[in-house]
Coordinates of C-alpha atoms in Angstrom, one line a residue:
X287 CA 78.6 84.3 103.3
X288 CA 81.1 83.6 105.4
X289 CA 83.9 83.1 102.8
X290 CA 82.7 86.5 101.7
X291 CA 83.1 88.3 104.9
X292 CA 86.5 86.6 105.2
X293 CA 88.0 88.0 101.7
X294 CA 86.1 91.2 103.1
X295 CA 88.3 91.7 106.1
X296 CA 91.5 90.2 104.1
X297 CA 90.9 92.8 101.1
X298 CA 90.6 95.6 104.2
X299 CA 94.2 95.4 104.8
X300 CA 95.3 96.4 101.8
X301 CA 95.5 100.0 101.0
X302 CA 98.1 100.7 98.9
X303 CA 98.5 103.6 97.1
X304 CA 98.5 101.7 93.8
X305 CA 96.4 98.4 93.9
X306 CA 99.3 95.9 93.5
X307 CA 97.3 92.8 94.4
X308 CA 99.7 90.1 96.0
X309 CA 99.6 86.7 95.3
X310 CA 97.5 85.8 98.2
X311 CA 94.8 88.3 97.7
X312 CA 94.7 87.9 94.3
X313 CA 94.4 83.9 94.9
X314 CA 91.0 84.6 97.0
X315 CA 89.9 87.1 94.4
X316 CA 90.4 84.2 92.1
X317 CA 88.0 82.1 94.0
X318 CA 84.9 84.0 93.8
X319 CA 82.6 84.7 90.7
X320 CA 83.1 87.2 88.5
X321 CA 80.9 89.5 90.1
X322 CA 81.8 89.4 93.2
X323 CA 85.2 89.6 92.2
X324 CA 84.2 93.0 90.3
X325 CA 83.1 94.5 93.6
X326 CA 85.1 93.2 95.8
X327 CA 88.6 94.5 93.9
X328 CA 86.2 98.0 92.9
X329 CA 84.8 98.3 96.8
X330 CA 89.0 98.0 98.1
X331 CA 90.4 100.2 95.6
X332 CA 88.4 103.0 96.6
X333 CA 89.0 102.5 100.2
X334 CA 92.8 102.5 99.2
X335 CA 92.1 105.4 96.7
X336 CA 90.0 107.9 99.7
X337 CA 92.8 107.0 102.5
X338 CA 95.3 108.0 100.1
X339 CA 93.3 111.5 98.5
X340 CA 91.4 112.9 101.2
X341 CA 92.6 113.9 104.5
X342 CA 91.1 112.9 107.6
X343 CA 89.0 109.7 106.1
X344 CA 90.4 106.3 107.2
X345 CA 87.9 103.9 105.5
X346 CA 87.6 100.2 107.1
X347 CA 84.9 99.5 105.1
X348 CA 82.7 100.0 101.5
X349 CA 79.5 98.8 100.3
X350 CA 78.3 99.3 96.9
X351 CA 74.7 98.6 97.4
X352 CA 73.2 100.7 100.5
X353 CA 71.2 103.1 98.7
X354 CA 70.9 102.2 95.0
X355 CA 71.6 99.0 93.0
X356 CA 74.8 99.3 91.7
X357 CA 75.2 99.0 87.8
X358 CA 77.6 96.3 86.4
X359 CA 79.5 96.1 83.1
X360 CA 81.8 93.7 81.3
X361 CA 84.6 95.4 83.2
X362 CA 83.0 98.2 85.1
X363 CA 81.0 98.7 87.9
X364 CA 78.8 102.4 88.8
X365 CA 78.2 102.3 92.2
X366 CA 75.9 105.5 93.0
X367 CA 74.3 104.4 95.9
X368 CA 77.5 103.0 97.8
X369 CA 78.6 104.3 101.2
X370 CA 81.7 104.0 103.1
X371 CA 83.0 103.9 107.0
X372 CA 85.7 105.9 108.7
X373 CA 86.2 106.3 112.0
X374 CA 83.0 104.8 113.2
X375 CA 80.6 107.0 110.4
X376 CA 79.0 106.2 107.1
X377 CA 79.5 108.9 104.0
X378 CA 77.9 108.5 101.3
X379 CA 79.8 107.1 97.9
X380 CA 79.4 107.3 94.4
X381 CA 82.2 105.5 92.2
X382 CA 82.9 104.2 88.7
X383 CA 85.9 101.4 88.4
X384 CA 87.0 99.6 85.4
X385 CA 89.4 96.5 86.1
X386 CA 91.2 94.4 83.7
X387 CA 89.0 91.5 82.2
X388 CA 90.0 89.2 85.4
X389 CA 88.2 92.0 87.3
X390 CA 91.5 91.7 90.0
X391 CA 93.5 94.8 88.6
X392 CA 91.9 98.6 88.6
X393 CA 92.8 100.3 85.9
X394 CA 90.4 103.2 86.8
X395 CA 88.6 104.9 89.8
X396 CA 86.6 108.0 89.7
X397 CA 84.8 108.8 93.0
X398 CA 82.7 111.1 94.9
X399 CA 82.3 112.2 98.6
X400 CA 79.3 112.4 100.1
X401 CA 77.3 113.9 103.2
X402 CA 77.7 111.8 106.5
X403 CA 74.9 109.2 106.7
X404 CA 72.9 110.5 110.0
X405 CA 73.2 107.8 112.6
X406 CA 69.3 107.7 113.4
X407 CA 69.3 106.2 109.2
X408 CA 71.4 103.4 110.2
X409 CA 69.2 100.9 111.0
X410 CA 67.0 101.3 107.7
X411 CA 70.1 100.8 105.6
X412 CA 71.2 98.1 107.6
X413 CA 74.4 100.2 108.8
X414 CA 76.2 99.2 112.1
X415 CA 79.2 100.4 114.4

Protein backbone atom coordinates (compact mmCIF):
# COMPACT_ATOMS: atom_id res chain seq x y z
CA UNK A 1 0.00 0.00 0.00
CA UNK A 2 2.44 2.28 0.60
CA UNK A 3 4.14 2.13 -2.84
CA UNK A 4 0.65 2.79 -4.04
CA UNK A 5 0.03 5.84 -2.14
CA UNK A 6 3.50 7.06 -3.22
CA UNK A 7 2.84 6.71 -7.22
CA UNK A 8 -0.62 8.37 -5.97
CA UNK A 9 0.84 11.56 -4.78
CA UNK A 10 3.64 11.42 -7.70
CA UNK A 11 0.87 10.89 -10.50
CA UNK A 12 -0.98 14.10 -8.52
CA UNK A 13 1.56 16.42 -9.94
CA UNK A 14 0.98 15.92 -13.25
CA UNK A 15 -1.81 17.67 -14.88
CA UNK A 16 -1.08 18.43 -18.21
CA UNK A 17 -3.28 19.36 -20.57
CA UNK A 18 -2.42 16.34 -22.75
CA UNK A 19 -1.21 13.24 -20.74
CA UNK A 20 2.50 13.18 -21.89
CA UNK A 21 3.76 10.77 -19.37
CA UNK A 22 7.58 11.46 -18.55
CA UNK A 23 10.03 8.93 -18.21
CA UNK A 24 9.85 8.95 -14.54
CA UNK A 25 6.15 8.55 -14.15
CA UNK A 26 5.93 6.31 -16.73
CA UNK A 27 8.84 4.08 -15.00
CA UNK A 28 6.56 3.77 -11.75
CA UNK A 29 3.46 3.16 -13.86
CA UNK A 30 5.65 0.43 -15.26
CA UNK A 31 6.02 -1.11 -11.88
CA UNK A 32 2.63 -1.89 -10.95
CA UNK A 33 0.13 -4.55 -12.34
CA UNK A 34 -1.76 -4.02 -15.08
CA UNK A 35 -4.65 -3.06 -13.24
CA UNK A 36 -3.52 -0.85 -11.20
CA UNK A 37 -1.68 0.65 -13.80
CA UNK A 38 -5.23 0.99 -15.75
CA UNK A 39 -6.56 3.13 -12.85
CA UNK A 40 -3.92 4.79 -11.84
CA UNK A 41 -3.08 6.46 -15.58
CA UNK A 42 -7.37 6.56 -15.96
CA UNK A 43 -7.83 8.16 -12.24
CA UNK A 44 -4.78 11.14 -13.23
CA UNK A 45 -6.03 11.87 -16.60
CA UNK A 46 -9.21 12.92 -15.47
CA UNK A 47 -7.89 15.03 -12.75
CA UNK A 48 -5.64 16.62 -15.62
CA UNK A 49 -8.76 16.53 -17.99
CA UNK A 50 -11.49 18.52 -15.12
CA UNK A 51 -8.57 21.11 -14.16
CA UNK A 52 -8.18 21.83 -17.62
CA UNK A 53 -12.36 21.84 -18.78
CA UNK A 54 -14.19 23.09 -16.00
CA UNK A 55 -13.70 26.23 -14.20
CA UNK A 56 -13.34 26.56 -10.65
CA UNK A 57 -12.40 22.61 -9.89
CA UNK A 58 -8.77 21.96 -8.90
CA UNK A 59 -8.81 18.20 -8.26
CA UNK A 60 -5.88 16.72 -5.86
CA UNK A 61 -7.42 13.62 -5.89
CA UNK A 62 -9.75 10.66 -7.71
CA UNK A 63 -10.98 7.37 -6.70
CA UNK A 64 -12.66 5.07 -8.89
CA UNK A 65 -14.28 2.87 -6.40
CA UNK A 66 -16.38 5.05 -3.70
CA UNK A 67 -19.75 4.27 -4.70
CA UNK A 68 -19.81 1.46 -7.37
CA UNK A 69 -17.28 -1.12 -8.44
CA UNK A 70 -15.68 0.12 -11.34
CA UNK A 71 -15.89 -2.07 -14.59
CA UNK A 72 -12.53 -3.06 -16.24
CA UNK A 73 -11.68 -4.00 -19.89
CA UNK A 74 -8.70 -5.08 -21.90
CA UNK A 75 -8.02 -1.37 -22.28
CA UNK A 76 -10.86 0.45 -20.63
CA UNK A 77 -11.96 1.14 -17.51
CA UNK A 78 -16.06 2.60 -16.53
CA UNK A 79 -15.78 4.06 -13.46
CA UNK A 80 -19.51 5.13 -12.49
CA UNK A 81 -19.19 5.22 -9.01
CA UNK A 82 -15.81 7.32 -8.74
CA UNK A 83 -15.65 10.62 -6.96
CA UNK A 84 -13.12 13.39 -6.96
CA UNK A 85 -11.61 16.25 -4.51
CA UNK A 86 -11.21 19.96 -5.12
CA UNK A 87 -10.63 22.33 -2.82
CA UNK A 88 -11.25 20.32 0.30
CA UNK A 89 -14.91 18.67 -1.29
CA UNK A 90 -15.89 15.39 -2.91
CA UNK A 91 -18.10 15.44 -6.35
CA UNK A 92 -19.25 12.72 -7.60
CA UNK A 93 -17.51 11.12 -10.98
CA UNK A 94 -18.48 9.04 -13.65
CA UNK A 95 -15.72 8.26 -16.41
CA UNK A 96 -14.89 5.94 -19.27
CA UNK A 97 -10.90 5.87 -20.42
CA UNK A 98 -9.34 3.78 -22.89
CA UNK A 99 -5.36 3.71 -22.82
CA UNK A 100 -2.97 2.06 -25.13
CA UNK A 101 -2.33 -1.71 -24.39
CA UNK A 102 0.49 -0.65 -21.79
CA UNK A 103 -2.42 1.03 -20.05
CA UNK A 104 0.30 4.27 -19.46
CA UNK A 105 -1.08 6.50 -22.50
CA UNK A 106 -4.97 7.72 -22.61
CA UNK A 107 -6.15 7.75 -25.75
CA UNK A 108 -9.74 8.59 -24.50
CA UNK A 109 -11.65 10.27 -21.55
CA UNK A 110 -15.28 10.90 -21.41
CA UNK A 111 -16.51 12.15 -18.03
CA UNK A 112 -19.27 13.45 -16.00
CA UNK A 113 -19.70 15.95 -13.10
CA UNK A 114 -21.59 15.23 -10.32
CA UNK A 115 -23.45 16.72 -7.23
CA UNK A 116 -21.06 17.56 -4.14
CA UNK A 117 -20.76 14.49 -1.84
CA UNK A 118 -22.52 16.01 1.51
CA UNK A 119 -19.78 16.09 4.17
CA UNK A 120 -22.06 14.26 6.93
CA UNK A 121 -21.61 11.00 3.96
CA UNK A 122 -18.00 11.11 4.31
CA UNK A 123 -17.33 8.83 6.88
CA UNK A 124 -19.51 5.96 5.22
CA UNK A 125 -17.55 6.19 2.03
CA UNK A 126 -14.43 6.40 3.78
CA UNK A 127 -13.88 10.18 2.50
CA UNK A 128 -11.48 12.44 4.44
CA UNK A 129 -10.08 16.19 4.40
Amino acid sequence: MPKRLLLLVSLASLAAPAFAVDPAIKKQLEKLDPATRLEQSCDTEAMSRITKDSAGFKPDKVIAYTFKDPIAGDNSLHAPGAVFRSKGDWYHLSFTCITGPQHINVRQLDYQIGEKVPRDKWGKYYLYD
